Coordinates of C-alpha atoms in Angstrom, one line a residue:
X882 CA 0.0 0.0 0.0
X883 CA 1.3 3.4 -0.9
X884 CA 2.3 5.6 2.1
X885 CA 0.4 8.9 1.6
X886 CA -0.6 11.5 4.2
X887 CA -3.9 13.3 4.2
X888 CA -4.1 17.0 4.5
X889 CA -7.9 17.2 5.2
X890 CA -7.3 18.2 8.8
X891 CA -8.9 21.7 8.5
X892 CA -12.3 20.4 7.5
X893 CA -14.7 20.9 10.4
X894 CA -11.8 21.5 12.7
X895 CA -13.9 23.2 15.3
X896 CA -16.1 20.2 15.8
X897 CA -13.9 17.2 15.7
X898 CA -10.2 17.8 15.3
X899 CA -7.9 15.8 13.0
X900 CA -9.5 13.5 10.5
X901 CA -6.1 12.0 9.7
X902 CA -5.3 11.0 13.2
X903 CA -8.8 9.7 13.9
X904 CA -8.9 7.2 11.0
X905 CA -5.4 5.7 11.5
X906 CA -6.0 2.1 12.6
X907 CA -9.8 2.3 12.7
X908 CA -11.6 -0.9 11.5
X909 CA -14.1 0.1 8.8
X910 CA -16.6 -2.2 7.1
X911 CA -17.9 -1.0 3.7
X912 CA -20.7 -2.7 1.8
X913 CA -20.6 -2.1 -1.9
X914 CA -16.9 -1.5 -2.0
X915 CA -16.6 -2.7 -5.6
X916 CA -18.9 0.0 -7.0
X917 CA -17.9 3.4 -8.2
X918 CA -18.4 5.3 -4.9
X919 CA -17.3 2.3 -2.8
X920 CA -14.0 2.1 -4.7
X921 CA -13.2 5.8 -4.2
X922 CA -14.2 5.5 -0.5
X923 CA -12.1 2.4 0.0
X924 CA -9.0 4.1 -1.5
X925 CA -9.6 7.3 0.5
X926 CA -9.9 5.5 3.9
X927 CA -7.0 3.2 3.2
X928 CA -4.9 6.3 2.4
X929 CA -5.9 7.7 5.8
X930 CA -4.6 4.5 7.5
X931 CA -7.9 2.8 8.1
X932 CA -8.2 -1.0 8.1
X933 CA -10.9 -1.6 5.5
X934 CA -13.0 -4.7 5.0
X935 CA -15.2 -4.7 1.9
X936 CA -18.3 -6.8 1.3
X937 CA -19.9 -6.7 -2.1
X938 CA -20.8 -8.4 -5.3
X939 CA -18.1 -8.6 -8.0
X940 CA -17.5 -5.3 -9.8
X941 CA -20.8 -4.3 -11.6
X942 CA -19.1 -3.1 -14.8
X943 CA -16.2 -4.0 -17.1
X944 CA -14.0 -1.9 -17.0
X945 CA -14.4 -1.0 -13.3
X946 CA -12.7 1.5 -11.0
X947 CA -12.3 -1.4 -8.5
X948 CA -10.1 -3.3 -11.0
X949 CA -8.4 -0.4 -12.8
X950 CA -7.2 1.1 -9.5
X951 CA -6.4 -2.3 -7.9
X952 CA -8.5 -1.4 -4.9
X953 CA -8.2 -4.9 -3.4
X954 CA -4.5 -4.4 -2.9
X955 CA -5.0 -1.3 -0.9
X956 CA -7.5 -2.6 1.7
X957 CA -7.3 -5.3 4.4
X958 CA -9.9 -7.7 3.0
X959 CA -12.2 -7.8 0.0
X960 CA -15.1 -10.3 0.3
X961 CA -17.5 -11.1 -2.5
X962 CA -21.0 -11.7 -1.1
X963 CA -24.7 -10.7 -1.6
X964 CA -26.2 -8.2 0.9
X965 CA -29.3 -10.3 0.7
X966 CA -27.5 -13.3 2.2
X967 CA -27.9 -12.5 5.9
X968 CA -26.0 -15.6 7.2
X969 CA -22.9 -14.8 5.2
X970 CA -23.1 -11.0 5.9
X971 CA -23.5 -11.6 9.6
X972 CA -20.6 -14.0 9.7
X973 CA -18.3 -11.6 7.8
X974 CA -19.1 -8.6 10.0
X975 CA -18.7 -10.7 13.2
X976 CA -15.3 -11.8 12.0
X977 CA -14.2 -8.3 10.9
X978 CA -15.2 -6.7 14.3
X979 CA -15.5 -3.2 12.8
X980 CA -15.6 0.1 14.6
X981 CA -17.5 1.9 11.8
X982 CA -19.9 0.6 9.1
X983 CA -20.6 2.5 5.9
X984 CA -23.5 0.9 3.9
X985 CA -23.3 1.6 0.2
X986 CA -24.4 -1.8 -1.4
X987 CA -27.4 -1.1 -3.6
X988 CA -29.1 -1.5 -6.9
X989 CA -28.4 2.1 -7.8
X990 CA -30.0 2.7 -11.2
X991 CA -33.5 4.2 -11.8
X992 CA -34.0 2.6 -15.2
X993 CA -32.8 -0.8 -14.0
X994 CA -35.4 -0.6 -11.2
X995 CA -38.1 -0.5 -13.8
X996 CA -36.7 -3.7 -15.3
X997 CA -36.1 -5.5 -12.0
X998 CA -38.3 -4.0 -9.3
X999 CA -38.3 -7.1 -7.0
X1000 CA -34.5 -7.3 -7.0
X1001 CA -34.3 -3.5 -6.4
X1002 CA -36.5 -3.8 -3.3
X1003 CA -34.8 -6.9 -2.1
X1004 CA -31.3 -5.3 -2.3
X1005 CA -32.1 -1.8 -1.2
X1006 CA -34.7 -2.5 1.5
X1007 CA -34.1 -6.0 2.8
X1008 CA -30.3 -5.5 2.3
X1009 CA -30.5 -2.5 4.7
X1010 CA -32.4 -4.5 7.3
X1011 CA -29.9 -7.4 7.0
X1012 CA -27.0 -5.0 7.5
X1013 CA -28.5 -3.3 10.6
X1014 CA -29.5 -6.7 12.0
X1015 CA -25.9 -7.8 11.6
X1016 CA -24.7 -4.6 13.3
X1017 CA -27.0 -5.5 16.3
X1018 CA -25.1 -8.8 16.6
X1019 CA -21.6 -7.1 16.6
X1020 CA -20.6 -5.4 19.8
X1021 CA -17.6 -3.5 18.4
X1022 CA -19.6 -1.2 16.1
X1023 CA -20.1 2.3 17.3
X1024 CA -21.1 4.2 14.1
X1025 CA -23.2 3.4 11.0
X1026 CA -23.8 5.5 8.0
X1027 CA -26.5 4.3 5.5
X1028 CA -25.9 5.9 2.1
X1029 CA -29.2 6.5 0.3
X1030 CA -30.0 9.2 -2.3
X1031 CA -31.6 12.6 -3.0
X1032 CA -34.2 10.6 -4.8
X1033 CA -35.7 9.3 -1.5
X1034 CA -37.7 12.5 -1.2
X1035 CA -41.3 12.9 -2.5
X1036 CA -40.4 14.9 -5.5
X1037 CA -42.8 17.8 -6.3
X1038 CA -40.5 19.4 -8.9
X1039 CA -40.0 22.4 -6.5
X1040 CA -37.6 25.1 -7.4
X1041 CA -36.1 25.0 -3.9
X1042 CA -34.0 22.3 -2.3
X1043 CA -35.4 19.5 -0.1
X1044 CA -34.6 19.5 3.6
X1045 CA -34.1 16.4 5.7
X1046 CA -37.5 16.7 7.3
X1047 CA -39.4 16.7 4.0
X1048 CA -41.7 13.7 3.2
X1049 CA -40.1 10.6 1.8
X1050 CA -41.5 9.0 -1.4
X1051 CA -40.5 8.0 -4.9
X1052 CA -42.2 7.7 -8.2
X1053 CA -40.0 4.8 -9.5
X1054 CA -39.0 1.5 -7.7
X1055 CA -35.4 2.8 -7.1
X1056 CA -36.5 6.0 -5.5
X1057 CA -39.2 4.3 -3.5
X1058 CA -36.8 1.6 -2.3
X1059 CA -34.4 4.2 -1.0
X1060 CA -37.2 5.9 0.8
X1061 CA -38.0 2.5 2.4
X1062 CA -34.3 2.1 3.3
X1063 CA -34.5 5.4 5.1
X1064 CA -37.6 4.2 7.0
X1065 CA -35.8 0.9 7.9
X1066 CA -32.9 2.9 9.2
X1067 CA -35.1 5.1 11.4
X1068 CA -37.0 2.1 12.7
X1069 CA -33.8 0.3 13.8
X1070 CA -32.4 3.5 15.3
X1071 CA -35.6 4.1 17.3
X1072 CA -36.3 0.5 18.2
X1073 CA -32.9 -0.9 19.0
X1074 CA -30.5 2.0 19.3
X1075 CA -32.7 4.7 21.0
X1076 CA -31.6 8.3 21.3
X1077 CA -30.1 8.2 24.8
X1078 CA -26.6 8.9 25.9
X1079 CA -24.0 7.4 23.6
X1080 CA -22.4 4.9 26.1
X1081 CA -25.8 3.5 27.0
X1082 CA -26.6 2.1 23.5
X1083 CA -23.3 1.7 21.8
X1084 CA -24.3 2.5 18.2
X1085 CA -25.1 5.8 16.5
X1086 CA -26.8 5.4 13.1
X1087 CA -27.3 8.1 10.4
X1088 CA -28.4 8.2 6.8
X1089 CA -26.7 10.3 4.1
X1090 CA -28.4 11.6 1.0
X1091 CA -26.3 12.8 -1.9
X1092 CA -27.1 14.3 -5.3
X1093 CA -26.0 13.1 -8.8
X1094 CA -22.5 11.9 -8.1
X1095 CA -19.9 12.1 -10.9
X1096 CA -16.2 11.4 -11.3
X1097 CA -13.5 9.4 -13.0
X1098 CA -14.0 5.7 -13.1
X1099 CA -17.8 5.5 -13.4
X1100 CA -18.7 3.0 -16.1
X1101 CA -22.4 2.4 -15.3
X1102 CA -24.8 1.8 -18.1
X1103 CA -27.6 4.3 -18.9
X1104 CA -26.0 7.1 -16.8
X1105 CA -25.1 10.4 -18.3
X1106 CA -21.4 10.9 -17.5
X1107 CA -20.4 7.3 -18.4
X1108 CA -22.4 7.5 -21.6
X1109 CA -20.6 10.7 -22.5
X1110 CA -17.2 9.3 -21.7
X1111 CA -17.8 6.1 -23.7
X1112 CA -18.8 8.2 -26.7
X1113 CA -15.8 10.5 -26.4
X1114 CA -13.4 7.6 -26.2
X1115 CA -14.9 6.2 -29.3
X1116 CA -15.0 9.6 -31.0
X1117 CA -18.8 9.2 -31.5
X1118 CA -21.7 11.6 -30.9
X1119 CA -23.5 11.3 -27.6
X1120 CA -27.1 10.2 -27.5
X1121 CA -29.1 11.9 -24.7
X1122 CA -32.6 11.3 -23.4
X1123 CA -33.7 14.4 -21.4
X1124 CA -31.6 17.4 -22.4
X1125 CA -33.5 19.9 -20.1
X1126 CA -33.6 17.8 -17.0
X1127 CA -31.8 19.6 -14.1
X1128 CA -29.8 17.7 -11.6
X1129 CA -27.6 18.6 -8.6
X1130 CA -24.2 17.4 -10.0
X1131 CA -21.2 16.9 -7.6
X1132 CA -17.9 15.2 -7.8
X1133 CA -17.8 11.9 -6.0
X1134 CA -15.3 13.2 -3.4
X1135 CA -17.8 15.8 -2.1
X1136 CA -20.3 13.4 -0.6
X1137 CA -17.6 10.9 0.4
X1138 CA -15.9 13.6 2.4
X1139 CA -19.3 14.1 4.1
X1140 CA -19.7 10.4 4.9
X1141 CA -16.1 10.3 6.3
X1142 CA -16.8 13.4 8.5
X1143 CA -20.2 12.1 9.6
X1144 CA -18.8 8.7 10.5
X1145 CA -16.2 10.3 12.8
X1146 CA -18.7 12.5 14.5
X1147 CA -21.1 9.6 15.1
X1148 CA -18.2 7.6 16.6
X1149 CA -17.0 10.5 18.8
X1150 CA -20.3 12.1 19.8
X1151 CA -22.9 9.3 19.4
X1152 CA -26.6 10.2 19.0
X1153 CA -26.0 13.9 18.7
X1154 CA -25.4 13.3 14.9
X1155 CA -27.7 10.2 14.6
X1156 CA -30.0 11.6 12.0
X1157 CA -30.5 12.2 8.2
X1158 CA -28.1 14.5 6.4
X1159 CA -28.0 16.0 2.9
X1160 CA -24.7 16.3 1.0
X1161 CA -25.3 18.1 -2.2
X1162 CA -23.7 20.8 -4.4
X1163 CA -24.2 24.5 -4.2
X1164 CA -27.3 25.9 -6.0
X1165 CA -25.3 27.1 -9.0
X1166 CA -24.1 23.6 -9.8
X1167 CA -27.7 22.3 -10.5
X1168 CA -27.4 22.2 -14.3
X1169 CA -29.4 20.7 -17.2
X1170 CA -28.2 17.6 -19.0
X1171 CA -27.5 19.5 -22.2
X1172 CA -25.1 21.9 -20.4
X1173 CA -23.1 19.0 -19.0
X1174 CA -22.7 17.3 -22.4
X1175 CA -21.6 20.5 -24.1
X1176 CA -19.2 21.4 -21.3
X1177 CA -17.5 18.0 -21.2
X1178 CA -17.3 18.0 -25.0
X1179 CA -15.6 21.5 -25.0
X1180 CA -13.1 20.3 -22.4
X1181 CA -12.4 17.2 -24.5
X1182 CA -11.9 19.4 -27.6
X1183 CA -14.9 18.2 -29.6
X1184 CA -16.9 21.5 -29.5
X1185 CA -20.5 21.9 -28.4
X1186 CA -22.2 20.2 -31.4
X1187 CA -21.5 16.7 -30.1
X1188 CA -24.9 15.1 -29.3
X1189 CA -28.2 13.9 -30.6
X1190 CA -31.5 13.7 -28.7
X1191 CA -33.0 10.2 -28.6
X1192 CA -36.5 10.7 -30.0
X1193 CA -37.1 7.2 -31.2
X1194 CA -37.7 5.2 -28.0
X1195 CA -39.9 5.5 -25.0
X1196 CA -38.5 6.2 -21.6
X1197 CA -39.8 5.6 -18.1
X1198 CA -40.6 8.5 -15.9
X1199 CA -37.7 10.5 -14.7
X1200 CA -37.8 13.7 -12.5
X1201 CA -37.2 16.9 -14.4
X1202 CA -35.9 18.9 -11.4
X1203 CA -34.5 18.0 -8.1
X1204 CA -32.0 19.6 -5.7
X1205 CA -31.0 19.4 -2.0
X1206 CA -30.9 22.0 0.8
X1207 CA -27.7 21.2 2.6
X1208 CA -27.9 24.0 5.2
X1209 CA -28.1 21.4 8.1
X1210 CA -24.8 19.8 7.1
X1211 CA -23.1 23.1 6.5
X1212 CA -24.1 24.5 9.9
X1213 CA -23.9 21.4 12.1
X1214 CA -21.2 19.4 10.5
X1215 CA -19.2 22.3 9.1
X1216 CA -19.2 20.4 5.7
X1217 CA -19.1 22.5 2.6
X1218 CA -18.6 21.6 -1.1
X1219 CA -15.0 22.3 -2.2
X1220 CA -15.0 21.6 -6.0
X1221 CA -17.5 23.4 -8.1
X1222 CA -19.1 21.6 -11.1
X1223 CA -16.6 23.0 -13.6
X1224 CA -13.7 21.7 -11.6
X1225 CA -15.5 18.4 -11.2
X1226 CA -15.8 18.1 -15.0
X1227 CA -12.1 19.0 -15.3
X1228 CA -11.2 16.1 -13.0
X1229 CA -13.3 13.7 -15.0
X1230 CA -11.6 14.6 -18.2
X1231 CA -8.2 14.5 -16.5
X1232 CA -8.9 11.0 -15.0
X1233 CA -10.2 9.7 -18.4
X1234 CA -7.2 11.1 -20.3
X1235 CA -4.9 9.3 -17.8
X1236 CA -6.9 6.1 -18.3
X1237 CA -6.7 6.4 -22.1
X1238 CA -2.9 6.9 -21.8
X1239 CA -2.5 3.8 -19.7
X1240 CA -1.3 5.5 -16.5
X1241 CA -1.5 3.8 -13.0
X1242 CA -5.0 4.6 -12.0
X1243 CA -4.6 4.1 -8.3
X1244 CA -2.0 6.9 -8.4
X1245 CA -4.3 9.1 -10.4
X1246 CA -7.1 8.5 -7.8
X1247 CA -4.8 9.2 -4.8
X1248 CA -3.4 12.3 -6.5
X1249 CA -7.0 13.7 -7.0
X1250 CA -7.9 12.8 -3.4
X1251 CA -4.9 14.7 -2.1
X1252 CA -5.6 17.6 -4.3
X1253 CA -9.2 17.7 -3.0
X1254 CA -8.1 17.5 0.6
X1255 CA -5.7 20.5 0.1
X1256 CA -8.4 22.9 -1.0

């Protein structure tokens, strides 16, 4: 494992002190570590000196960030397993004896949820219950972060951002399943880890809701940035579905930094932070799909006339407008976005150019993490 030091010690300094010193030697259990966000998180925590155990299905795409960055070589243990398999999950967590659990295993795609609704609910709802039940059986765990999504809110297409106390809902199976995951989390917190003093219950549980996460190494199907990158690499025009849909775009390191910070605060202060938290971009970074495509194309050197609108096929319902109000995280966690959308797109192009050139992708990831931390 490469020996690299984090410089993120100034973030939220008034609340919790040094992130670097805190994570050194901590045992962290990450579900979904082979996915896009899970791979970045595994690399980041390993860089901080944490002992990371990952539990997930095999990488969901080929290529994958997990394989390209050789994530397995940077963490303590990588175990392939299904979040729906409670017996195996329980045994693995019991063996790992983690201090902190970050739950990211999910069926993460809206359009896939229309094709496989039962699997989506089984993974996203029952999987969450399995994870929290296994936590109940593991005495070492002191903090749990369940990562859901901004789509867990009942979306009324408002022009203002959703706050953590807004009604949950979801038009499609994916969004609905994530709202259900939030309800499961709240039920376990209230039933088995009540909001009393930290030392009396032992586990502090929170949920984290992020916007549309983008970054180098995302190869998912039917997702905007990966679709653009695949087209750019092939020197082909991009086919887009909903050019005027507005989303809260943010680089993957933004919410991951929030999850890392929240995990530490849960560990150190218990139920004070056991709640739901939004981690989204600033308002000016909520942009339409068309803007994103044209901006990346310009940065790649293709010019803005680079896409076609798909008018020939039918598409399931997708929200036109959605954004988060992150005032709570900014005020109480002292978390703030650090890379604006334009910088995020620069980093995606930089990462993809490095991939195209055959560079060592773990080094590229670590370098971007260090650059992010230094802001």
